[in-house]
PDB file of C-alpha atoms in Angstrom:
ATOM      1  CA  UNK A   1      98.132  81.366 106.106  1.00 68.00           C
ATOM      2  CA  UNK A   2     100.059  84.440 105.092  1.00 73.00           C
ATOM      3  CA  UNK A   3     101.788  85.423 101.886  1.00 82.00           C
ATOM      4  CA  UNK A   4     105.134  87.020 101.240  1.00 85.00           C
ATOM      5  CA  UNK A   5     105.918  89.425  98.430  1.00 86.00           C
ATOM      6  CA  UNK A   6     108.921  88.824  96.194  1.00 90.00           C
ATOM      7  CA  UNK A   7     109.697  91.252  93.387  1.00 90.00           C
ATOM      8  CA  UNK A   8     109.436  89.564  90.003  1.00 94.00           C
ATOM      9  CA  UNK A   9     112.842  91.021  89.149  1.00 95.00           C
ATOM     10  CA  UNK A  10     114.469  89.456  92.214  1.00 95.00           C
ATOM     11  CA  UNK A  11     116.584  86.917  90.350  1.00 96.00           C
ATOM     12  CA  UNK A  12     118.075  89.546  88.030  1.00 97.00           C
ATOM     13  CA  UNK A  13     118.695  92.164  90.755  1.00 96.00           C
ATOM     14  CA  UNK A  14     122.419  92.823  91.320  1.00 97.00           C
ATOM     15  CA  UNK A  15     122.151  92.073  95.062  1.00 97.00           C
ATOM     16  CA  UNK A  16     120.469  88.735  94.396  1.00 97.00           C
ATOM     17  CA  UNK A  17     122.997  87.883  91.710  1.00 98.00           C
ATOM     18  CA  UNK A  18     125.842  88.760  94.112  1.00 97.00           C
ATOM     19  CA  UNK A  19     124.766  86.295  96.822  1.00 98.00           C
ATOM     20  CA  UNK A  20     124.620  83.288  94.503  1.00 98.00           C
ATOM     21  CA  UNK A  21     122.200  80.396  94.453  1.00 98.00           C
ATOM     22  CA  UNK A  22     122.645  79.518  98.118  1.00 98.00           C
ATOM     23  CA  UNK A  23     122.175  83.123  99.179  1.00 98.00           C
ATOM     24  CA  UNK A  24     118.991  83.452  97.140  1.00 98.00           C
ATOM     25  CA  UNK A  25     117.641  80.233  98.651  1.00 98.00           C
ATOM     26  CA  UNK A  26     118.381  81.437 102.184  1.00 98.00           C
ATOM     27  CA  UNK A  27     116.834  84.832 101.475  1.00 98.00           C
ATOM     28  CA  UNK A  28     113.598  83.271 100.206  1.00 98.00           C
ATOM     29  CA  UNK A  29     113.465  80.778 103.090  1.00 98.00           C
ATOM     30  CA  UNK A  30     113.964  83.703 105.458  1.00 98.00           C
ATOM     31  CA  UNK A  31     111.081  85.621 103.873  1.00 97.00           C
ATOM     32  CA  UNK A  32     108.813  82.601 104.260  1.00 96.00           C
ATOM     33  CA  UNK A  33     109.894  82.081 107.874  1.00 97.00           C
ATOM     34  CA  UNK A  34     109.180  85.727 108.716  1.00 96.00           C
ATOM     35  CA  UNK A  35     105.730  85.644 107.115  1.00 94.00           C
ATOM     36  CA  UNK A  36     104.746  82.302 108.629  1.00 94.00           C
ATOM     37  CA  UNK A  37     105.812  83.353 112.108  1.00 95.00           C
ATOM     38  CA  UNK A  38     104.837  87.036 111.966  1.00 93.00           C
ATOM     39  CA  UNK A  39     108.303  88.210 112.985  1.00 95.00           C
ATOM     40  CA  UNK A  40     108.150  91.612 111.251  1.00 96.00           C
ATOM     41  CA  UNK A  41     111.183  90.612 109.203  1.00 96.00           C
ATOM     42  CA  UNK A  42     113.366  89.206 111.986  1.00 98.00           C
ATOM     43  CA  UNK A  43     115.232  85.953 111.498  1.00 98.00           C
ATOM     44  CA  UNK A  44     116.463  85.160 115.001  1.00 98.00           C
ATOM     45  CA  UNK A  45     119.819  83.527 115.637  1.00 98.00           C
ATOM     46  CA  UNK A  46     118.018  80.575 117.196  1.00 98.00           C
ATOM     47  CA  UNK A  47     115.879  80.111 114.063  1.00 98.00           C
ATOM     48  CA  UNK A  48     118.723  80.543 111.564  1.00 98.00           C
ATOM     49  CA  UNK A  49     119.750  76.853 111.577  1.00 98.00           C
ATOM     50  CA  UNK A  50     116.159  75.840 110.782  1.00 98.00           C
ATOM     51  CA  UNK A  51     115.796  78.461 108.037  1.00 98.00           C
ATOM     52  CA  UNK A  52     119.132  77.398 106.559  1.00 98.00           C
ATOM     53  CA  UNK A  53     118.113  73.732 106.689  1.00 98.00           C
ATOM     54  CA  UNK A  54     114.883  74.515 104.833  1.00 98.00           C
ATOM     55  CA  UNK A  55     116.960  76.313 102.192  1.00 98.00           C
ATOM     56  CA  UNK A  56     119.423  73.402 102.186  1.00 98.00           C
ATOM     57  CA  UNK A  57     122.382  75.710 102.848  1.00 98.00           C
ATOM     58  CA  UNK A  58     124.835  76.359 105.671  1.00 98.00           C
ATOM     59  CA  UNK A  59     123.849  79.057 108.209  1.00 97.00           C
ATOM     60  CA  UNK A  60     127.089  80.875 107.370  1.00 97.00           C
ATOM     61  CA  UNK A  61     125.582  81.864 104.021  1.00 98.00           C
ATOM     62  CA  UNK A  62     123.850  84.609 106.028  1.00 98.00           C
ATOM     63  CA  UNK A  63     127.095  86.628 105.803  1.00 98.00           C
ATOM     64  CA  UNK A  64     126.545  86.956 102.042  1.00 98.00           C
ATOM     65  CA  UNK A  65     123.101  88.428 102.636  1.00 98.00           C
ATOM     66  CA  UNK A  66     124.498  90.965 105.101  1.00 98.00           C
ATOM     67  CA  UNK A  67     127.349  91.902 102.750  1.00 98.00           C
ATOM     68  CA  UNK A  68     124.852  92.468  99.922  1.00 98.00           C
ATOM     69  CA  UNK A  69     122.479  94.510 102.074  1.00 98.00           C
ATOM     70  CA  UNK A  70     119.611  92.019 101.882  1.00 98.00           C
ATOM     71  CA  UNK A  71     119.757  91.280 105.616  1.00 98.00           C
ATOM     72  CA  UNK A  72     120.747  93.704 108.369  1.00 98.00           C
ATOM     73  CA  UNK A  73     122.451  92.618 111.606  1.00 98.00           C
ATOM     74  CA  UNK A  74     120.211  92.844 114.662  1.00 97.00           C
ATOM     75  CA  UNK A  75     120.999  92.079 118.323  1.00 98.00           C
ATOM     76  CA  UNK A  76     118.642  89.082 118.054  1.00 97.00           C
ATOM     77  CA  UNK A  77     119.642  87.880 114.579  1.00 98.00           C
ATOM     78  CA  UNK A  78     118.992  89.457 111.191  1.00 98.00           C
ATOM     79  CA  UNK A  79     116.349  91.810 109.810  1.00 98.00           C
ATOM     80  CA  UNK A  80     115.235  91.383 106.215  1.00 97.00           C
ATOM     81  CA  UNK A  81     115.933  94.746 104.579  1.00 96.00           C
ATOM     82  CA  UNK A  82     112.683  96.669 103.904  1.00 95.00           C
ATOM     83  CA  UNK A  83     110.525  93.689 104.960  1.00 95.00           C
ATOM     84  CA  UNK A  84     107.774  95.881 106.390  1.00 93.00           C
ATOM     85  CA  UNK A  85     107.822  98.133 103.342  1.00 93.00           C
ATOM     86  CA  UNK A  86     106.476  95.277 101.218  1.00 90.00           C
ATOM     87  CA  UNK A  87     104.871  92.863 103.703  1.00 88.00           C
ATOM     88  CA  UNK A  88     102.248  93.349 106.397  1.00 81.00           C
ATOM     89  CA  UNK A  89     103.331  93.719 110.001  1.00 82.00           C
ATOM     90  CA  UNK A  90     102.358  91.272 112.741  1.00 75.00           C
ATOM     91  CA  UNK A  91      99.770  93.803 113.963  1.00 78.00           C
ATOM     92  CA  UNK A  92      98.245  94.103 110.485  1.00 79.00           C
ATOM     93  CA  UNK A  93      98.044  90.323 110.058  1.00 72.00           C
ATOM     94  CA  UNK A  94      96.430  89.877 113.472  1.00 74.00           C
ATOM     95  CA  UNK A  95      93.958  92.700 112.768  1.00 75.00           C
ATOM     96  CA  UNK A  96      92.924  91.083 109.470  1.00 79.00           C
ATOM     97  CA  UNK A  97      92.523  87.709 111.187  1.00 72.00           C
ATOM     98  CA  UNK A  98      90.331  89.304 113.887  1.00 68.00           C
ATOM     99  CA  UNK A  99      88.161  90.932 111.224  1.00 76.00           C
ATOM    100  CA  UNK A 100      87.819  87.615 109.393  1.00 76.00           C
ATOM    101  CA  UNK A 101      86.758  85.838 112.600  1.00 79.00           C
ATOM    102  CA  UNK A 102      84.113  88.483 113.235  1.00 80.00           C
ATOM    103  CA  UNK A 103      82.726  88.087 109.703  1.00 82.00           C
ATOM    104  CA  UNK A 104      82.477  84.314 110.060  1.00 83.00           C
TER     105      UNK A 104
END
């Protein structure tokens, strides 16, 4: 299991306020998807319908996240802005898991 970091001021941040309730839900579902699947912050186009369904929003809400600068367009989907600045990379997660297996 991995964890994702969310700033405790997220809900009052102007970008988060700008995207509305649905945008905030999609953003958080996207963070969880990226952490659970070790995507280094990438929400692929093929996974967007699933992520949106988890957030109980339409996939088109992603445009709000791009407009606000929370997600960045990528040839394969969307990158969560600064994801790797605050969350471990796939390589870091795998390295920690390897170390844990060796200890056990």
